[in-house]
Coordinates of C-alpha atoms and ligand atoms in Angstrom, one line a residue:
X924 CA -115.3 161.2 80.8
X925 CA -116.3 164.7 79.9
X926 CA -119.3 165.7 78.8
X927 CA -119.6 167.9 75.7
X928 CA -122.5 170.0 74.7
X929 CA -124.6 167.8 72.2
X930 CA -124.3 168.4 68.5
X931 CA -126.7 168.7 66.1
X932 CA -127.5 167.1 62.7
X933 CA -130.2 165.8 60.6
X934 CA -129.1 162.5 60.5
X935 CA -126.8 160.5 62.7
X936 CA -125.6 157.1 60.7
X937 CA -123.8 154.3 62.8
X938 CA -121.2 152.5 61.0
X939 CA -119.0 153.4 58.3
X940 CA -119.1 150.4 56.2
X941 CA -120.5 149.8 53.1
X942 CA -123.9 150.9 54.0
X943 CA -122.9 154.1 56.1
X944 CA -120.7 155.2 53.6
X945 CA -123.4 155.4 51.1
X946 CA -126.1 156.6 53.4
X947 CA -123.5 159.6 54.0
X948 CA -123.5 160.3 50.1
X949 CA -126.7 159.9 49.7
X950 CA -127.5 162.3 52.6
X951 CA -125.2 164.8 51.9
X952 CA -126.2 165.0 48.1
X953 CA -129.6 165.6 49.0
X954 CA -128.7 168.3 51.4
X955 CA -129.4 166.8 54.8
X956 CA -126.6 167.4 57.5
X957 CA -125.1 164.0 58.8
X958 CA -122.4 162.4 61.0
X959 CA -121.2 159.2 60.6
X960 CA -120.2 157.5 63.9
X961 CA -117.4 154.5 63.8
X962 CA -115.8 152.2 66.2
X963 CA -113.0 151.3 64.2
X964 CA -110.6 154.2 63.3
X965 CA -111.1 153.3 59.4
X966 CA -113.6 152.8 57.2
X967 CA -114.9 149.4 56.0
X968 CA -117.2 147.9 58.7
X969 CA -117.1 144.1 58.4
X970 CA -114.1 144.3 55.8
X971 CA -112.1 146.2 58.5
X972 CA -112.5 143.6 61.3
X973 CA -112.8 140.4 59.6
X974 CA -108.8 140.5 58.4
X975 CA -108.4 136.7 58.9
X976 CA -106.3 134.6 56.9
X977 CA -108.3 133.5 53.3
X978 CA -110.7 136.1 54.2
X979 CA -112.2 137.2 50.6
X980 CA -115.9 137.8 49.2
X981 CA -118.2 134.8 48.1
X982 CA -120.0 137.1 45.7
X983 CA -118.1 137.9 42.6
X984 CA -116.2 141.0 42.8
X985 CA -117.7 142.8 40.0
X986 CA -121.1 142.3 41.8
X987 CA -119.8 143.2 45.1
X988 CA -119.4 146.6 44.5
X989 CA -121.4 149.8 44.3
X990 CA -123.2 150.5 41.1
X991 CA -124.4 154.3 42.0
X992 CA -122.0 155.6 39.8
X993 CA -121.1 154.1 36.7
X994 CA -117.4 156.2 36.5
X995 CA -116.3 154.4 40.1
X996 CA -116.9 151.2 38.0
X997 CA -114.7 152.0 35.5
X998 CA -111.8 153.2 37.7
X999 CA -111.8 150.2 40.2
X1000 CA -109.8 147.5 38.7
X1001 CA -110.8 143.9 40.2
X1002 CA -108.0 141.4 40.1
X1003 CA -110.0 138.4 40.8
X1004 CA -113.3 136.6 40.2
X1005 CA -113.6 136.7 44.0
X1006 CA -112.2 139.4 45.9
X1007 CA -109.9 139.3 48.8
X1008 CA -110.7 141.0 52.2
X1009 CA -107.6 143.2 51.4
X1010 CA -108.4 144.3 48.2
X1011 CA -112.4 145.0 49.2
X1012 CA -110.8 147.4 52.0
X1013 CA -108.6 149.1 49.5
X1014 CA -112.0 149.8 47.5
X1015 CA -114.0 151.2 50.3
X1016 CA -110.8 153.4 51.4
X1017 CA -110.9 154.5 47.8
X1018 CA -114.6 155.4 47.9
X1019 CA -114.3 157.4 51.1
X1020 CA -111.5 159.4 49.7
X1021 CA -112.9 159.6 46.5
X1022 CA -116.2 161.2 47.7
X1023 CA -114.3 163.4 50.2
X1024 CA -116.3 161.2 52.8
X1025 CA -114.2 161.2 55.9
X1026 CA -114.9 164.7 57.0
X1027 CA -118.1 163.8 58.0
X1028 CA -117.2 160.7 60.1
X1029 CA -116.4 160.1 64.0
X1030 CA -113.9 157.5 64.0
X1031 CA -112.9 155.1 67.2
X1032 CA -116.1 156.3 68.7
X1033 CA -118.7 153.6 69.9
X1034 CA -122.6 154.6 70.1
X1035 CA -123.8 153.3 73.3
X1036 CA -127.3 154.8 73.7
X1037 CA -129.9 156.3 71.4
X1038 CA -133.0 157.8 73.2
X1039 CA -135.9 159.1 71.3
X1040 CA -137.3 162.6 72.7
X1041 CA -141.3 162.2 72.2
X1042 CA -141.7 165.9 72.8
X1043 CA -138.6 167.3 70.8
X1044 CA -139.4 164.4 67.9
X1045 CA -135.3 164.1 68.0
X1046 CA -132.9 161.4 69.0
X1047 CA -130.2 162.0 71.6
X1048 CA -127.2 159.7 70.9
X1049 CA -124.4 158.7 73.5
X1050 CA -120.9 157.5 72.5
X1051 CA -118.4 155.8 74.8
X1052 CA -116.4 159.2 74.8
X1053 CA -119.6 160.7 76.9
X1054 CA -120.0 163.1 73.9
X1055 CA -124.2 163.5 72.8
X1056 CA -125.3 164.2 69.5
X1057 CA -128.8 165.2 68.4
X1058 CA -130.4 164.3 65.6
X1059 CA -133.9 163.7 63.7
X1060 CA -132.8 161.0 61.8
X1061 CA -131.2 158.2 63.3
X1062 CA -129.8 155.2 60.6
X1063 CA -128.4 152.1 61.8
X1064 CA -125.6 151.0 59.6
X1065 CA -124.2 148.6 62.1
X1066 CA -124.1 145.8 60.0
X1067 CA -125.7 142.1 60.6
X1068 CA -122.5 140.2 61.4
X1069 CA -120.5 142.7 63.3
X1070 CA -120.8 141.2 67.1
X1071 CA -118.2 138.6 67.2
X1072 CA -119.3 135.8 69.4
X1073 CA -116.9 134.5 72.1
X1074 CA -117.3 131.0 72.6
X1075 CA -119.2 129.4 75.7
X1076 CA -116.2 127.9 76.9
X1077 CA -114.8 127.9 80.2
X1078 CA -111.3 128.9 81.4
X1079 CA -110.3 131.1 78.3
X1080 CA -108.6 133.4 80.9
X1081 CA -106.3 130.3 81.7
X1082 CA -104.9 129.6 78.4
X1083 CA -101.5 131.3 78.2
X1084 CA -101.1 131.0 74.4
X1085 CA -102.3 133.6 72.2
X1086 CA -106.0 133.5 71.0
X1087 CA -107.8 135.3 68.3
X1088 CA -111.4 135.4 66.8
X1089 CA -111.7 135.5 63.1
X1090 CA -114.3 138.5 63.3
X1091 CA -111.9 140.9 65.3
X1092 CA -108.2 139.9 63.9
X1093 CA -105.2 142.0 64.6
X1094 CA -104.2 144.4 62.2
X1095 CA -100.5 143.5 62.0
X1096 CA -101.5 139.7 61.3
X1097 CA -100.7 136.4 62.8
X1098 CA -97.7 134.2 61.8
X1099 CA -98.2 130.8 62.3
X1100 CA -95.0 129.6 61.5
X1101 CA -94.2 126.7 63.5
X1102 CA -97.0 126.8 65.6
X1103 CA -99.4 124.1 67.1
X1104 CA -102.7 125.9 65.9
X1105 CA -106.3 124.9 67.1
X1106 CA -109.3 126.2 65.2
X1107 CA -112.6 126.2 66.6
X1108 CA -115.4 126.2 64.4
X1109 CA -116.0 125.5 60.8
X1110 CA -118.6 128.1 59.4
X1111 CA -117.3 130.1 56.3
X1112 CA -114.5 131.9 58.2
X1113 CA -113.0 128.9 59.6
X1114 CA -113.4 127.5 56.0
X1115 CA -111.6 130.1 54.5
X1116 CA -108.6 130.3 57.3
X1117 CA -108.1 126.7 57.6
X1118 CA -106.4 125.9 54.0
X1119 CA -103.9 129.1 54.9
X1120 CA -103.2 128.7 58.4
X1121 CA -102.4 124.9 57.8
X1122 CA -100.0 126.2 54.9
X1123 CA -97.9 127.8 57.5
X1124 CA -98.7 126.0 61.0
X1125 CA -96.5 123.1 62.2
X1126 CA -99.7 121.2 63.0
X1127 CA -103.4 122.4 62.8
X1128 CA -106.3 120.6 64.7
X1129 CA -109.4 121.7 63.5
X1130 CA -112.6 120.7 66.3
X1131 CA -115.9 120.4 64.2
X1132 CA -118.8 120.7 66.1
X1133 CA -121.3 120.5 62.8
X1134 CA -119.9 119.9 59.5
X1135 CA -120.4 122.4 57.0
X1136 CA -121.6 122.3 53.0
X1137 CA -119.1 124.0 51.2
X1138 CA -118.4 124.4 47.4
X1139 CA -115.5 125.5 45.7
X1140 CA -115.2 128.8 44.5
X1141 CA -113.5 128.2 41.2
X1142 CA -111.7 131.4 41.8
X1143 CA -109.6 132.9 39.0
X1144 CA -107.5 136.1 38.3
X1145 CA -110.1 138.6 36.1
X1146 CA -108.8 139.1 32.9
X1147 CA -109.4 142.6 31.5
X1148 CA -112.0 142.0 28.6
X1149 CA -114.2 140.2 31.7
X1150 CA -113.8 143.0 34.1
X1151 CA -114.2 145.6 31.5
X1152 CA -117.6 143.8 30.4
X1153 CA -119.0 143.8 33.8
X1154 CA -117.7 147.5 34.6
X1155 CA -119.2 149.0 31.6
X1156 CA -122.5 147.3 31.9
X1157 CA -122.6 148.1 35.7
X1158 CA -126.1 149.9 35.9
X1159 CA -127.5 147.3 33.7
X1160 CA -126.2 144.5 35.6
X1161 CA -127.3 146.0 39.1
X1162 CA -130.6 146.8 37.4
X1163 CA -131.3 143.2 36.4
X1164 CA -129.7 142.1 39.9
X1165 CA -133.0 143.8 41.7
X1166 CA -135.2 141.9 40.2
X1167 CA -133.4 138.4 41.2
X1168 CA -133.9 136.5 44.2
X1169 CA -130.5 136.8 45.9
X1170 CA -129.4 140.3 44.2
X1171 CA -126.7 138.5 41.7
X1172 CA -127.0 137.9 38.2
X1173 CA -125.6 135.1 36.5
X1174 CA -127.0 132.3 38.4
X1175 CA -130.1 131.2 36.5
X1176 CA -132.5 128.8 38.1
X1177 CA -133.2 125.5 36.2
X1178 CA -136.9 125.8 36.6
X1179 CA -137.4 122.1 37.2
X1180 CA -137.7 119.7 40.2
X1181 CA -134.7 117.7 40.9
X1182 CA -137.0 114.9 41.2
X1183 CA -138.3 115.1 37.7
X1184 CA -135.0 114.2 36.0
X1185 CA -133.2 110.9 36.0
X1186 CA -130.4 110.4 38.4
X1187 CA -128.0 110.8 35.6
X1188 CA -129.4 114.0 34.5
X1189 CA -129.4 115.5 37.9
X1190 CA -125.6 114.6 38.3
X1191 CA -124.7 116.2 35.2
X1192 CA -126.6 119.4 36.4
X1193 CA -125.0 119.3 39.7
X1194 CA -121.6 118.6 38.0
X1195 CA -121.8 121.4 35.5
X1196 CA -122.6 123.8 38.5
X1197 CA -119.9 122.6 40.7
X1198 CA -117.6 123.1 37.9
X1199 CA -118.9 126.8 37.9
X1200 CA -118.1 127.0 41.5
X1201 CA -119.5 129.2 43.9
X1202 CA -123.5 130.0 44.8
X1203 CA -124.0 128.5 41.1
X1204 CA -125.4 125.2 42.8
X1205 CA -128.1 126.5 44.5
X1206 CA -129.8 127.0 41.3
X1207 CA -129.7 123.6 40.0
X1208 CA -133.3 123.0 40.6
X1209 CA -136.3 124.7 41.8
X1210 CA -137.3 122.8 44.8
X1211 CA -134.0 122.4 46.4
X1212 CA -135.1 125.0 49.1
X1213 CA -138.5 123.5 49.9
X1214 CA -138.7 119.6 49.0
X1215 CA -136.8 117.6 51.6
X1216 CA -136.4 114.5 49.1
X1217 CA -135.1 116.8 46.3
X1218 CA -132.6 118.8 48.6
X1219 CA -131.1 115.2 49.7
X1220 CA -130.2 114.8 46.1
X1221 CA -127.6 118.0 46.2
X1222 CA -126.7 117.3 49.7
X1223 CA -125.5 113.3 48.8
X1224 CA -124.1 115.0 45.8
X1225 CA -121.9 117.3 48.1
X1226 CA -121.3 114.5 50.4
X1227 CA -120.2 112.4 47.6
X1228 CA -117.8 115.1 46.5
X1229 CA -116.5 115.3 50.1
X1230 CA -115.6 111.5 49.8
X1231 CA -113.7 111.8 46.5
X1232 CA -111.7 114.8 47.9
X1233 CA -110.9 113.5 51.2
X1234 CA -108.5 110.5 51.3
X1235 CA -109.1 109.1 54.6
X1236 CA -112.9 107.9 54.6
X1237 CA -113.3 108.3 58.4
X1238 CA -112.5 111.7 58.3
X1239 CA -114.6 112.2 54.9
X1240 CA -117.4 110.6 56.9
X1241 CA -117.0 113.3 59.6
X1242 CA -116.8 116.2 57.2
X1243 CA -120.4 115.1 55.8
X1244 CA -123.1 117.1 56.9
X1245 CA -126.2 114.9 57.4
X1246 CA -128.6 116.5 60.1
X1247 CA -129.8 119.6 58.5
X1248 CA -130.8 120.3 54.6
X1249 CA -128.5 121.6 52.0
X1250 CA -128.2 125.2 52.1
X1251 CA -129.9 126.1 55.2
X1252 CA -127.3 126.9 56.7
X1253 CA -124.9 129.3 54.7
X1254 CA -123.6 128.0 52.3
X1255 CA -119.6 128.2 52.2
X1256 CA -117.5 128.7 49.4
X1257 CA -114.1 127.6 49.7
X1258 CA -110.6 127.3 48.1
X1259 CA -109.4 123.8 48.6
X1260 CA -111.1 123.5 52.0
X1261 CA -111.8 119.4 51.9
X1262 CA -108.3 119.1 50.1
X1263 CA -106.5 120.4 53.4
X1264 CA -107.6 117.6 55.3
X1265 CA -104.9 115.4 53.0
X1266 CA -102.3 117.0 54.9
X1267 CA -100.4 115.2 57.2
X1268 CA -100.0 118.3 59.6
X1269 CA -103.8 118.5 60.0
X1270 CA -106.3 116.9 62.1
X1271 CA -110.1 116.6 62.2
X1272 CA -111.6 116.4 65.9
X1273 CA -115.5 116.1 66.4
X1274 CA -116.5 117.7 69.1
X1275 CA -120.1 116.9 68.6
X1276 CA -120.7 114.3 71.3
X1277 CA -117.4 115.7 73.2
X1278 CA -117.6 118.8 73.5
X1279 CA -114.8 121.3 74.7
X1280 CA -115.1 121.4 78.5
X1281 CA -112.7 124.0 79.1
X1282 CA -109.6 125.8 78.1
X1283 CA -106.5 124.9 80.1
X1284 CA -103.2 127.0 80.5
X1285 CA -101.4 124.8 77.4
X1286 CA -104.5 124.2 75.5
X1287 CA -108.0 122.5 75.9
X1288 CA -109.8 119.8 77.6
X1289 CA -112.5 117.8 76.1
X1290 CA -115.5 116.5 78.2
X1291 CA -114.1 112.8 78.1
X1292 CA -110.8 114.6 79.2
X1293 CA -108.6 114.2 76.0
X1294 CA -106.5 117.2 76.2
X1295 CA -104.5 119.1 73.7
X1296 CA -102.0 121.4 73.8
X1297 CA -101.7 124.5 71.3
X1298 CA -99.4 127.3 71.3
X1299 CA -102.8 129.5 69.1
X1300 CA -106.0 128.9 69.4
X1301 CA -108.3 130.6 66.7
X1302 CA -112.2 131.0 67.3
X1303 CA -114.3 131.0 64.2
X1304 CA -117.1 130.9 66.3
X1305 CA -119.4 133.4 64.6
X1306 CA -121.4 136.3 65.5
X1307 CA -124.3 137.2 67.5
X1308 CA -125.9 138.3 64.0
X1309 CA -128.5 140.6 62.8
X1310 CA -129.5 141.9 66.2
X1311 CA -126.2 141.8 68.0
X1312 CA -124.9 145.0 67.1
X1313 CA -128.6 146.9 67.3
X1314 CA -129.2 145.4 71.0
X1315 CA -126.1 146.4 72.2
X1316 CA -126.9 150.0 72.2
X1317 CA -129.5 151.2 74.6
X1318 CA -132.2 151.8 71.6
X1319 CA -135.2 153.4 73.3
X1320 CA -137.7 154.7 71.4
X1321 CA -141.7 156.3 72.5
X1322 CA -142.0 156.7 76.3
X1323 CA -138.8 155.1 76.9
X1324 CA -139.8 151.7 75.4
X1325 CA -136.3 149.8 75.1
X1326 CA -135.7 147.7 72.0
X1327 CA -134.0 144.8 73.8
X1328 CA -137.7 144.8 75.6
X1329 CA -139.4 145.0 72.4
X1330 CA -137.3 142.3 70.6
X1331 CA -137.1 139.7 73.8
X1332 CA -139.1 137.4 71.9
X1333 CA -137.1 138.4 68.4
X1334 CA -137.0 141.0 66.4
X1335 CA -140.0 142.6 64.9
X1336 CA -139.9 145.1 62.1
X1337 CA -141.9 146.5 59.3
X1338 CA -140.0 145.6 56.0
X1339 CA -136.9 145.6 58.0
X1340 CA -136.4 149.1 57.7
X1341 CA -138.3 150.4 60.6
X1342 CA -140.0 149.4 64.4
X1343 CA -142.9 150.7 65.3
X1344 CA -142.8 152.6 68.3
X1345 CA -139.4 153.8 67.5
X1346 CA -139.8 156.8 65.1
X1347 CA -137.7 157.9 62.4
X1348 CA -135.0 155.2 63.3
X1349 CA -134.2 153.0 60.2
X1350 CA -132.2 149.9 60.1
X1351 CA -130.2 149.2 57.1
X1352 CA -130.5 145.4 55.8
X1353 CA -132.1 144.8 59.0
X1354 CA -134.1 141.8 60.2
X1355 CA -137.4 141.1 58.2
X1356 CA -135.4 142.1 54.8
X1357 CA -133.6 140.1 52.5
X1358 CA -130.2 141.0 53.8
X1359 CA -127.7 138.4 54.5
X1360 CA -129.5 136.0 52.4
X1361 CA -128.8 138.5 49.4
X1362 CA -125.7 140.0 47.9
X1363 CA -125.5 143.0 50.7
X1364 CA -124.5 145.7 48.2
X1365 CA -127.5 145.5 46.1
X1366 CA -129.8 145.3 49.4
X1367 CA -127.5 148.1 50.9
X1368 CA -128.0 150.4 47.9
X1369 CA -131.8 149.7 47.6
X1370 CA -132.3 150.1 51.5
X1371 CA -130.1 153.5 51.3
X1372 CA -132.0 154.7 48.1
X1373 CA -135.5 154.2 50.0
X1374 CA -134.4 156.0 53.1
X1375 CA -133.2 159.1 51.4
X1376 CA -136.2 159.2 49.2
X1377 CA -138.5 159.0 52.3
X1378 CA -136.7 161.7 54.0
X1379 CA -136.6 163.7 50.9
X1380 CA -140.4 162.7 50.8
X1381 CA -140.9 164.0 54.7
X1382 CA -138.9 167.4 54.2
X1383 CA -141.1 168.6 51.1
X1384 CA -144.6 167.9 52.6
X1385 CA -143.0 169.5 56.2
X1386 CA -143.4 166.0 58.1
X1387 CA -141.3 165.5 61.2
X1388 CA -141.7 161.7 61.7
X1389 CA -142.0 158.1 60.1
X1390 CA -142.9 155.3 61.9
X1391 CA -144.5 151.8 60.9
X1392 CA -147.9 151.2 62.3
X1393 CA -148.4 148.1 64.7
X1394 CA -150.9 146.9 62.4
X1395 CA -148.3 146.8 59.5
X1396 CA -145.3 145.7 61.5
X1397 CA -147.5 142.6 62.7
X1398 CA -148.3 141.6 59.5
X1399 CA -145.1 141.9 58.1
X1400 CA -143.8 139.6 60.7
X1401 CA -146.5 137.3 60.0
X1402 CA -145.5 137.0 56.4
X1403 CA -141.9 137.2 56.9
X1404 CA -142.3 134.1 59.1
X1405 CA -145.1 132.2 56.6
X1406 CA -141.9 132.6 53.9
X1407 CA -139.5 131.2 55.8
X1408 CA -142.0 128.4 57.0
X1409 CA -142.4 127.5 53.4
X1410 CA -138.9 126.4 53.0
X1411 CA -136.7 124.1 54.7
X1412 CA -134.6 127.1 56.2
X1413 CA -136.1 126.9 59.9
X1414 CA -135.1 123.1 60.1
X1415 CA -131.4 124.1 60.4
X1416 CA -129.5 125.3 63.9
X1417 CA -128.4 127.9 61.9
X1418 CA -127.2 132.0 62.8
X1419 CA -130.4 132.8 60.6
X1420 CA -132.2 131.5 63.3
X1421 CA -130.5 132.6 66.1
X1422 CA -129.5 129.1 67.0
X1423 CA -125.8 129.6 67.8
X1424 CA -126.2 132.0 70.5
X1425 CA -127.2 130.6 73.6
X1426 CA -130.9 131.8 74.9
X1427 CA -131.5 133.8 71.9
X1428 CA -135.0 133.7 70.8
X1429 CA -135.6 131.1 67.7
X1430 CA -137.0 133.4 65.1
X1431 CA -135.8 133.1 61.3
X1432 CA -134.7 136.7 61.3
X1433 CA -134.3 137.7 57.4
X1434 CA -136.6 137.6 54.8
X1435 CA -136.8 135.0 52.2
X1436 CA -139.2 136.2 49.6
X1437 CA -136.4 137.2 47.5
X1438 CA -134.5 140.6 46.8
X1439 CA -136.7 141.3 43.3
X1440 CA -140.0 140.9 45.5
X1441 CA -138.9 142.8 48.2
X1442 CA -137.8 145.8 46.5
X1443 CA -141.1 146.1 44.3
X1444 CA -142.9 145.7 47.7
X1445 CA -140.8 148.5 49.2
X1446 CA -141.2 150.6 45.9
X1447 CA -145.2 150.2 46.1
X1448 CA -145.3 151.3 50.0
X1449 CA -143.7 154.3 49.0
X1450 CA -145.6 155.0 45.8
X1451 CA -148.7 154.6 48.0
X1452 CA -147.7 157.3 50.3
X1453 CA -145.6 155.1 52.6
X1454 CA -148.7 152.8 53.4
X1455 CA -148.3 151.1 56.5
X1456 CA -146.6 154.1 58.2
X1457 CA -147.3 156.8 60.4
X1458 CA -146.4 160.3 59.1
X1459 CA -146.9 163.0 61.3
X1460 CA -145.9 166.9 61.5
X1461 CA -143.4 168.5 63.9
X1462 CA -145.1 168.4 67.4
X1463 CA -146.4 171.6 68.8
X1464 CA -144.3 171.8 71.5
X1465 CA -140.9 172.4 69.4
X1466 CA -142.3 174.5 66.9
Ligands
LIG2624 O1 -119.7 131.8 61.6 P1 -120.6 130.6 61.8 P2 -118.3 132.2 60.5 N1 -117.8 125.1 70.2 O2 -121.4 130.9 62.6 C1 -118.8 126.9 65.7 C2 -120.3 135.0 56.9 N2 -119.3 135.0 56.1 O3 -117.8 133.7 61.0 O4 -122.7 125.2 63.6 C3 -117.9 124.9 69.2 O5 -121.1 130.3 60.3 C4 -120.1 126.4 64.7 O6 -120.7 125.3 65.2 P3 -122.2 125.0 64.9 C5 -121.5 134.4 56.2 O7 -122.6 134.8 55.9 C6 -118.9 135.5 55.2 O8 -117.7 131.2 59.8 O9 -123.1 126.1 66.0 N3 -117.8 125.3 68.1 C7 -119.7 126.6 63.5 O10 -119.2 125.8 63.1 C8 -121.5 133.4 57.5 O11 -122.0 132.4 57.2 C9 -117.5 135.2 54.4 O12 -122.6 123.8 65.5 C10 -118.7 126.4 68.0 C11 -118.7 127.9 63.9 O13 -118.2 127.7 65.0 C12 -121.3 134.3 58.5 O14 -120.5 135.3 58.2 C13 -116.5 134.9 55.2 C14 -118.9 127.1 69.2 C15 -119.4 129.2 63.6 O15 -119.5 129.5 62.1 C16 -120.4 133.9 60.0 O16 -119.6 132.9 59.5 C17 -116.8 134.3 56.3 C18 -118.9 126.5 70.5 N4 -119.0 127.0 71.9 C19 -118.2 134.7 57.2 N5 -119.6 128.3 69.1 C20 -117.8 135.3 52.7 O17 -117.2 134.6 52.1 C21 -119.8 128.1 67.8 N6 -119.3 126.9 67.4 C22 -118.3 136.9 52.3

């Protein structure tokens, strides 16, 4: 590897997904020099990597798009209620070209280290090509679900067939025709891909450790009138989304307890929302996330639906989630997932009490010795979520403090945007912000706008650095935990809490207080001169 002289920018942005692209545009327009460093060979982030069959968004397409430019919304015609991955990727590529963003993106380059120099008040960023960059501001647009988690099974190197991870899918696609296929995992990625793989494969065996709650998308082609109505009102819709709890409009909360109505009325409301599809069911009653008894009514409604859809009673029972409250693991949104288990070429195997012991040359073996043979194995085993992408980079702040060390017991941030001891480092949709509990585009735009305004504020006042005070960070971490503990969410072994990665600290990572409350707090902090942050002038030595 050759080492080239450092290149200097006002800002380095890591990642060219939705967050990185919008951050680049905002900084460029504000007159800052910026460079994006991206591991992939094109834009798209999560939508670049997750090309597995059936991948699509579970937020409606007209809401899962940028809103910063009403013209853009008028130009891009979404074709379905829920957009597919290829369509979203085409949209991101269109945005990159439309705003001429590619000229400031360094593709096929991975950031390996970022070290802060106290004396110069600058970051030095190193890449896997051996290049170094220096910058004043470092913006991590690295995504929350961007580090695929290879499963902890022995013998993966022995398997002589093909294997894939849904989160790093081959660009040329995979043909399952006539193949004996295994899917390991039953989270959102599996639930989307299983119905499609089942239609192609000779036989599909699904290995399920934990069943998931899933609701139908009720997807449909978006007609001209519906699309245009949303496109014309994009600014208004986004303004409204920013005041909601999940950053999504049109999911009205029925502000009454599930236990305050008759069983018949409750069923009617769940049925109504099931027919609407997607996350509508989550707002059926106001206490589903906090009251176990209320929650159980929603859980049982979904279980009943599973029993109605799946013909074989034993398979239906295996698919029924029981040991965590409804909605406390990311609710899955599907297109004919449960129906797929009625196909004669699909088998469900529960590995809950009989885990996969190892991969063999021809397939896999369970703990009880049962062997299976496959041509192809699909790992839909998820991600090292929220912190994975940040911690695999050797990030060092003031005095050489390692982020890995600082976050040993779990992530600590102020507002999910900054970390004490790491000046001028920003995390878009970082842990401690609503992030993965929200419409990511709404949260991304809110963070990028906040960060850009903040950098303009610093520049106008000749200030060189911003970082949270340890006290403000401590108070925010406490608040994030307190709010999470008011809900049923911490009861589930979810990736929200790091439970899917062995050894990862068990900390509820996103902020559950809602997008509206959170955005208001961020705005107040800024309006009060960046309350809770330490703002400092240029260090004397570097002047
Ligand atoms: O990953 P997951 P995902 N042996 O972690 C199982 C977003 N997303 O890629 O629950 C056997 O949810 C694991 O079992 P368990 C969305 O936010 C969005 O599906 O740990 N099984 C689980 O069943 C989503 O939540 C969309 O017991 C193992 C599965 O693998 C997030 O990405 C689409 C195992 C992993 O499920 C992650 O979803 C797709 C092992 N060793 C994804 N290790 C949209 O619709 C893990 N599992 C926008």
